[in-house]
Short mmCIF file of C-alpha atoms in Angstrom, two decimals:
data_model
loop_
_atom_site.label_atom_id
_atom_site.label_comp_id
_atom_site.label_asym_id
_atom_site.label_seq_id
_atom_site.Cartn_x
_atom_site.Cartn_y
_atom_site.Cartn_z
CA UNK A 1377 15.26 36.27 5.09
CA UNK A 1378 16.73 33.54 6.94
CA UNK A 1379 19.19 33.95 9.77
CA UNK A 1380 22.54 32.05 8.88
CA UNK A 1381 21.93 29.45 11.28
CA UNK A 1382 18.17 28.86 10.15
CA UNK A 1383 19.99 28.51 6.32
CA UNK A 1384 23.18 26.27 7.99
CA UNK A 1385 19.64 24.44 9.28
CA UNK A 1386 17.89 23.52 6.06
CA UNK A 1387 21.05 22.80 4.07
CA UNK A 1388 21.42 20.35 6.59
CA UNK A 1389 17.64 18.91 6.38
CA UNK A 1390 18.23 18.88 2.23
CA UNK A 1391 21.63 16.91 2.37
CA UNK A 1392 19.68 14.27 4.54
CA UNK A 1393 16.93 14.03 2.21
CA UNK A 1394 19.18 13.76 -0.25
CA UNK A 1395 20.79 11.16 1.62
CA UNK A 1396 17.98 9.18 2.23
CA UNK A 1397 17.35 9.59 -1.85
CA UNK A 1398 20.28 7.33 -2.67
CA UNK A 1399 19.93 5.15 0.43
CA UNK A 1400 16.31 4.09 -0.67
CA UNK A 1401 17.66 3.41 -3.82
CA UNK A 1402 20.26 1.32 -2.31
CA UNK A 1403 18.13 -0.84 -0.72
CA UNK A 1404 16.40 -1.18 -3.69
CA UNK A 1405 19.33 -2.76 -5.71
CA UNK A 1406 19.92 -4.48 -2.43
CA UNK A 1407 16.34 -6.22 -2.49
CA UNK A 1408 16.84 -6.95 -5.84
CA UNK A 1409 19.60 -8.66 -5.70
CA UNK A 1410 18.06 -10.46 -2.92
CA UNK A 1411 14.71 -12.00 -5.10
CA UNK A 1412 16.71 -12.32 -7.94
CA UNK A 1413 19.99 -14.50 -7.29
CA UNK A 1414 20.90 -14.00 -4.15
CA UNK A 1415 18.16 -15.35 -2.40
CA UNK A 1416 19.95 -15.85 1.38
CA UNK A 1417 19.30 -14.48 4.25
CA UNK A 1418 21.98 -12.38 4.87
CA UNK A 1419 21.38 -10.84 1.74
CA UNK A 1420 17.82 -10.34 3.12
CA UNK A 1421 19.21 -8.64 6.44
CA UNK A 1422 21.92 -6.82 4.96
CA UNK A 1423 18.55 -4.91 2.60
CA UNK A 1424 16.70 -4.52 5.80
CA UNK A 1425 19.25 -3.20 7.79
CA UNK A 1426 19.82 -0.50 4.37
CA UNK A 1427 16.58 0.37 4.20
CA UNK A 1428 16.20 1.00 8.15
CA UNK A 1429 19.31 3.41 7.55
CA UNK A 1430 17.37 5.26 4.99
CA UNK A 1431 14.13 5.60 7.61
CA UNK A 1432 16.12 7.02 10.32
CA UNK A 1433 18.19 9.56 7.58
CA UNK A 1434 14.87 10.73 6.72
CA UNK A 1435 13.53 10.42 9.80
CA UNK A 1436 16.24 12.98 11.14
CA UNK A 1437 15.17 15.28 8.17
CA UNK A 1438 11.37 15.10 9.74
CA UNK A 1439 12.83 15.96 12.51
CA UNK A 1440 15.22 19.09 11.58
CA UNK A 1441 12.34 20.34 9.47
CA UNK A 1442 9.83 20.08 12.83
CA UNK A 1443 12.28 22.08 14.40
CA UNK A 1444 12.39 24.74 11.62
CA UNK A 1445 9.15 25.12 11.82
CA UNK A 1446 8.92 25.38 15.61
CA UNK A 1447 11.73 28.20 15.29
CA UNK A 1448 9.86 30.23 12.84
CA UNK A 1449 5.66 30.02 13.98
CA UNK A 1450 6.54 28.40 17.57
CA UNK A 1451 4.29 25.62 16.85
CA UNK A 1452 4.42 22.07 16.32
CA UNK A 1453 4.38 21.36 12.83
CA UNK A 1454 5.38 18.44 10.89
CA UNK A 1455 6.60 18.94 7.71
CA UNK A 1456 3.87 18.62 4.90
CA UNK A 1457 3.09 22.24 4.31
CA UNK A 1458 4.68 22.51 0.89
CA UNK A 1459 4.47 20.12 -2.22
CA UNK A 1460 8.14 18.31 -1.51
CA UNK A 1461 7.24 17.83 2.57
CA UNK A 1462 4.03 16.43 1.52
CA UNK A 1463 4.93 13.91 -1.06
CA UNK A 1464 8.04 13.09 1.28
CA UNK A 1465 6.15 12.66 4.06
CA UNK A 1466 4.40 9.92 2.00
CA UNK A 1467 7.52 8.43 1.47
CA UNK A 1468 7.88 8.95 5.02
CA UNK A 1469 5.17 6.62 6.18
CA UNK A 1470 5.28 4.55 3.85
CA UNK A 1471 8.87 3.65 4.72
CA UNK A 1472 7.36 3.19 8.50
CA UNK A 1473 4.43 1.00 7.56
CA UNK A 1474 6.26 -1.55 5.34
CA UNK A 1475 9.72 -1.82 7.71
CA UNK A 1476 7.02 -2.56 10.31
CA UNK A 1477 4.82 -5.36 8.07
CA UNK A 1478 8.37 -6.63 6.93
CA UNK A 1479 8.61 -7.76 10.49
CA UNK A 1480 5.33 -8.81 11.23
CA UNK A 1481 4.78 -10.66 7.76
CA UNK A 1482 8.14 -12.77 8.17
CA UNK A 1483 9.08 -11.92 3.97
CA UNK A 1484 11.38 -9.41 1.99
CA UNK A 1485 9.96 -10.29 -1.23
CA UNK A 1486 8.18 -7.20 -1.22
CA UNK A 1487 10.82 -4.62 -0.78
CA UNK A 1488 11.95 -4.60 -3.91
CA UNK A 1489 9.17 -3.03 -5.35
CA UNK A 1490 8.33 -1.03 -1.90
CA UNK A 1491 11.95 0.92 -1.90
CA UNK A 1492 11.25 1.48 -6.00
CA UNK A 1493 8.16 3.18 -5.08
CA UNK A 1494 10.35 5.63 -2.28
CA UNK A 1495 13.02 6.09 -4.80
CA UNK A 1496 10.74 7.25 -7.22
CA UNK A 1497 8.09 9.49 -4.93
CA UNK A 1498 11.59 10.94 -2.85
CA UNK A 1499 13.49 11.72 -6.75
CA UNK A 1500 10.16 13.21 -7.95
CA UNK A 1501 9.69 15.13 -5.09
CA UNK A 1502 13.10 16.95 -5.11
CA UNK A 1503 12.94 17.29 -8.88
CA UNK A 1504 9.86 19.23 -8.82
CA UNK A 1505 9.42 20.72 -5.31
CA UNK A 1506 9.38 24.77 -6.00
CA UNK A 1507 11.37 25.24 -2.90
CA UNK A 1508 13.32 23.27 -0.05
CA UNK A 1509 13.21 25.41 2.38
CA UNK A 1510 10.56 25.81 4.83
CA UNK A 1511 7.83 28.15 3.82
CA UNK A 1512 6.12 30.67 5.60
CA UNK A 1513 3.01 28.96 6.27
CA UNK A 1514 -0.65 31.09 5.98
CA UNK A 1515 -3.05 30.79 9.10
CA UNK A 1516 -4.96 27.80 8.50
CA UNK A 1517 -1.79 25.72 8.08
CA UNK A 1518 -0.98 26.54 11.91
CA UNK A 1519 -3.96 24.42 12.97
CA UNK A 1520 -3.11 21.33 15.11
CA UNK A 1521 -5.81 19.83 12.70
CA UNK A 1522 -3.09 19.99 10.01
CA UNK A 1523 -0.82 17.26 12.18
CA UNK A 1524 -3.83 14.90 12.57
CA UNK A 1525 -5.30 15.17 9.69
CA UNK A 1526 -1.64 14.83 7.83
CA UNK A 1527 -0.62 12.05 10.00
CA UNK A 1528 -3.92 10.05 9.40
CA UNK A 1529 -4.35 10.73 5.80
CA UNK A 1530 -0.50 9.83 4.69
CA UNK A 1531 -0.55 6.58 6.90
CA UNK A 1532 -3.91 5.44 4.99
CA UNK A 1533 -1.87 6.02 1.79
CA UNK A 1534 1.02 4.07 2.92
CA UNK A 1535 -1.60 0.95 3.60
CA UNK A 1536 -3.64 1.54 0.52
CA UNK A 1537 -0.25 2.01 -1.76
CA UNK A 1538 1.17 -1.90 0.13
CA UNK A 1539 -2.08 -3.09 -0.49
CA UNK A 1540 -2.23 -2.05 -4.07
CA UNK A 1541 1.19 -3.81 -4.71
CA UNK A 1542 0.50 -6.84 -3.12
CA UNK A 1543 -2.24 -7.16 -5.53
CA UNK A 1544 -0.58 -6.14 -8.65
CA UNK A 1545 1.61 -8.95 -7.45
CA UNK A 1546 -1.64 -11.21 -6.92
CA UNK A 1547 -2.39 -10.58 -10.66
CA UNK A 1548 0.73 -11.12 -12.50
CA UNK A 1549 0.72 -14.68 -10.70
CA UNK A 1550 -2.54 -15.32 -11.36
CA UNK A 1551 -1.76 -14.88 -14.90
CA UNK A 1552 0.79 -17.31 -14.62
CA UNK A 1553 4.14 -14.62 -14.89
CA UNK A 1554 6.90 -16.49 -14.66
CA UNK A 1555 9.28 -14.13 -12.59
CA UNK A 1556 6.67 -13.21 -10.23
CA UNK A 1557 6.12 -17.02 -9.77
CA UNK A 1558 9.67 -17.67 -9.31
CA UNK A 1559 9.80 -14.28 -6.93
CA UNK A 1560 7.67 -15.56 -4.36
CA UNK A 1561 7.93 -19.24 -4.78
CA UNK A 1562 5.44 -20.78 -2.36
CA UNK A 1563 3.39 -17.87 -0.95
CA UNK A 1564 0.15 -19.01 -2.73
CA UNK A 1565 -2.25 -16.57 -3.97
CA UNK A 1566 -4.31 -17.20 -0.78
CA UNK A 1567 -1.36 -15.83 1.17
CA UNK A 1568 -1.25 -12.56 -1.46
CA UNK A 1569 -4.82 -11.93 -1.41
CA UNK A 1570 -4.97 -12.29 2.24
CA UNK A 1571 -1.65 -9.74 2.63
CA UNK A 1572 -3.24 -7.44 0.74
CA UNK A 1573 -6.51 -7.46 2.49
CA UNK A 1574 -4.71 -6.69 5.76
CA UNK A 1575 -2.99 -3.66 4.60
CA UNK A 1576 -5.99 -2.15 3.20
CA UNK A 1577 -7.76 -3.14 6.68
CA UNK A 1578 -5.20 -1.45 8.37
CA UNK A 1579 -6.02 1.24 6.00
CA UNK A 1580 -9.13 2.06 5.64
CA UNK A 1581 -10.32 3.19 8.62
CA UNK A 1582 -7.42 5.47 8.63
CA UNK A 1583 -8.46 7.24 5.62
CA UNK A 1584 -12.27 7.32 6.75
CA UNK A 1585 -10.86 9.28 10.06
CA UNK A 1586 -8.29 11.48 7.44
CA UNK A 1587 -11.37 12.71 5.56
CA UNK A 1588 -13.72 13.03 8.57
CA UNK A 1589 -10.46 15.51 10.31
CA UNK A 1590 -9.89 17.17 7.17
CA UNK A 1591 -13.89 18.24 7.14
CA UNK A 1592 -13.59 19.41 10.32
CA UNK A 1593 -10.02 21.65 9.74
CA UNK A 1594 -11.86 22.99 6.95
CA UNK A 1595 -14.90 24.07 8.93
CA UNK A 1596 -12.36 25.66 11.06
CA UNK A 1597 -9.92 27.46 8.61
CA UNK A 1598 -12.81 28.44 5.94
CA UNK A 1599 -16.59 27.79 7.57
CA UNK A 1600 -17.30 25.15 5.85
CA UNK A 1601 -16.65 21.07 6.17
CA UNK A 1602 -17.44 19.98 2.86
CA UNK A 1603 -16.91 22.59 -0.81
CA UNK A 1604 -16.70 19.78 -3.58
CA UNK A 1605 -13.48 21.33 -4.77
CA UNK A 1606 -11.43 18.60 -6.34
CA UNK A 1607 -9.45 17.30 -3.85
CA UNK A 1608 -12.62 16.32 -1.90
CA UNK A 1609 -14.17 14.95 -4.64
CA UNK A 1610 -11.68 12.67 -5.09
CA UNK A 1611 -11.12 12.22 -1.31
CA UNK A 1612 -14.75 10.85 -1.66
CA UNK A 1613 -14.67 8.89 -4.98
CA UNK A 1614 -10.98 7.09 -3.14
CA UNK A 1615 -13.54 6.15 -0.29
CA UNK A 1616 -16.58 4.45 -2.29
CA UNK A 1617 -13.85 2.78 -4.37
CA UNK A 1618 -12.27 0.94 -1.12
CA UNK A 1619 -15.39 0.77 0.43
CA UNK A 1620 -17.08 -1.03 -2.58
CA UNK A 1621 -13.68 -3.59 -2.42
CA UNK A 1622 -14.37 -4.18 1.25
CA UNK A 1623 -18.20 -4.75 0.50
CA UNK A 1624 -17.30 -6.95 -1.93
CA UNK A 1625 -15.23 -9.13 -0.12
CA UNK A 1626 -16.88 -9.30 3.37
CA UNK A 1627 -20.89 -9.64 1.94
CA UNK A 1628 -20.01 -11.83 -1.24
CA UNK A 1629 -16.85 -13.41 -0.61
CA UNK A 1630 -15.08 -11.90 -3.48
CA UNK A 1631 -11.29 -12.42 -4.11
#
């Protein structure tokens, strides 16, 4: 049972997620509006500046939930133990990674599509997440390897998931899509392919480390680094299929 001010606690940390729900879908109408005829840049800041509010609301619900954790197993845990902290988490970093490449890349045209994605992985998440309150956490979840391994693993998918966009985008203007060659006017599909390429830089190696510290929390929690079961299987097939795109590109010059 929780005490009344561990429940006044998570009530809390579920009206901020829920907060940061609507606010990532604010920004997305925001961004929208933005590409599609509002194209200034005060429209642009005004869907930064909403989708940096979302960040920090759900960065405070991070937060709250570290704390919940820390008052029930007095350990530093961050919140991806259950289904709806893991998929948020996501959400999460992928928030982080693109508000950071907004900056660095000097274009919105992307956040459109980037605040659809946390909309829809945030909604999904609270739709189907069996509980949001903390749960009570078995043994091998108290491993510090969980927060590496979490915090490499999630920011790989955040580069991998830009990446990916960036090239659907690379495709539909290749194909000569008329809205996506209005959308980003005169970023040529050098420009996209070479975006996308630097997210999934950024990425990789991330996710190479994610898999190499999840072998080794699972040699720790169960004696074993490596059991085939599904999600390593698939760990390892995501690998050779982002390792085959980097071979491709670096030894053959593919595009």
């Amino acid at each position: 049972m929780l005490s009344g001010a561990e429940s006044e606690m998570t009530a809390t940390s579920v009206t901020l997620l829920r907060v940061a729900l609507f606010a990532y879908l604010a920004a997305t109408l925001v961004y929208l509006a933005y590409i599609t005829f509002a194209r200034r840049r005060s429209v642009g800041i005004v869907a930064y500046t909403v989708l940096a509010a979302a960040f920090l609301v759900h960065t405070a619900f991070q937060v709250i939930r570290i704390i919940e954790y820390w008052a029930q197993h007095q350990a530093f845990i961050l919140p991806a133990a259950s289904f709806i902290e893991a998929v948020s988490f996501c959400a999460w970093t992928v928030a982080l990674v693109y508000l950071v490449g907004e900056w660095a890349i000097k274009t919105r045209l992307l956040g459109a599509a980037v605040c659809a994605v946390l909309t829809l992985l945030l909604g999904y998440a609270m739709l189907h997440g069996s509980s949001l309150a903390p749960r009570a956490l078995m043994p091998a979840l108290k491993s510090p390897w969980l927060n590496i391994h979490v915090t490499t693993i999630m920011l790989s998918y955040a580069g991998l998931l830009l990446g990916s966009l960036v090239a659907v985008f690379y495709l539909l203007r290749l194909r000569g899509v008329r809205w996506v060659k209005n959308m980003f006017g005169n970023i040529t599909l050098e420009d996209l392919d070479l975006l996308a390429y630097r997210f999934i830089v950024f990425a990789f190696p991330l996710l190479t480390l994610g898999i190499i510290t999840g072998a080794i929390w699972a040699d720790q929690a169960w004696g074993r680094f490596w059991g085939w079961d599904p999600k390593e299987t698939w760990s390892l097939i995501t690998w050779l299929i982002w390792a085959g795109y980097l071979h491709t590109r670096l030894a053959f010059g593919w595009r």
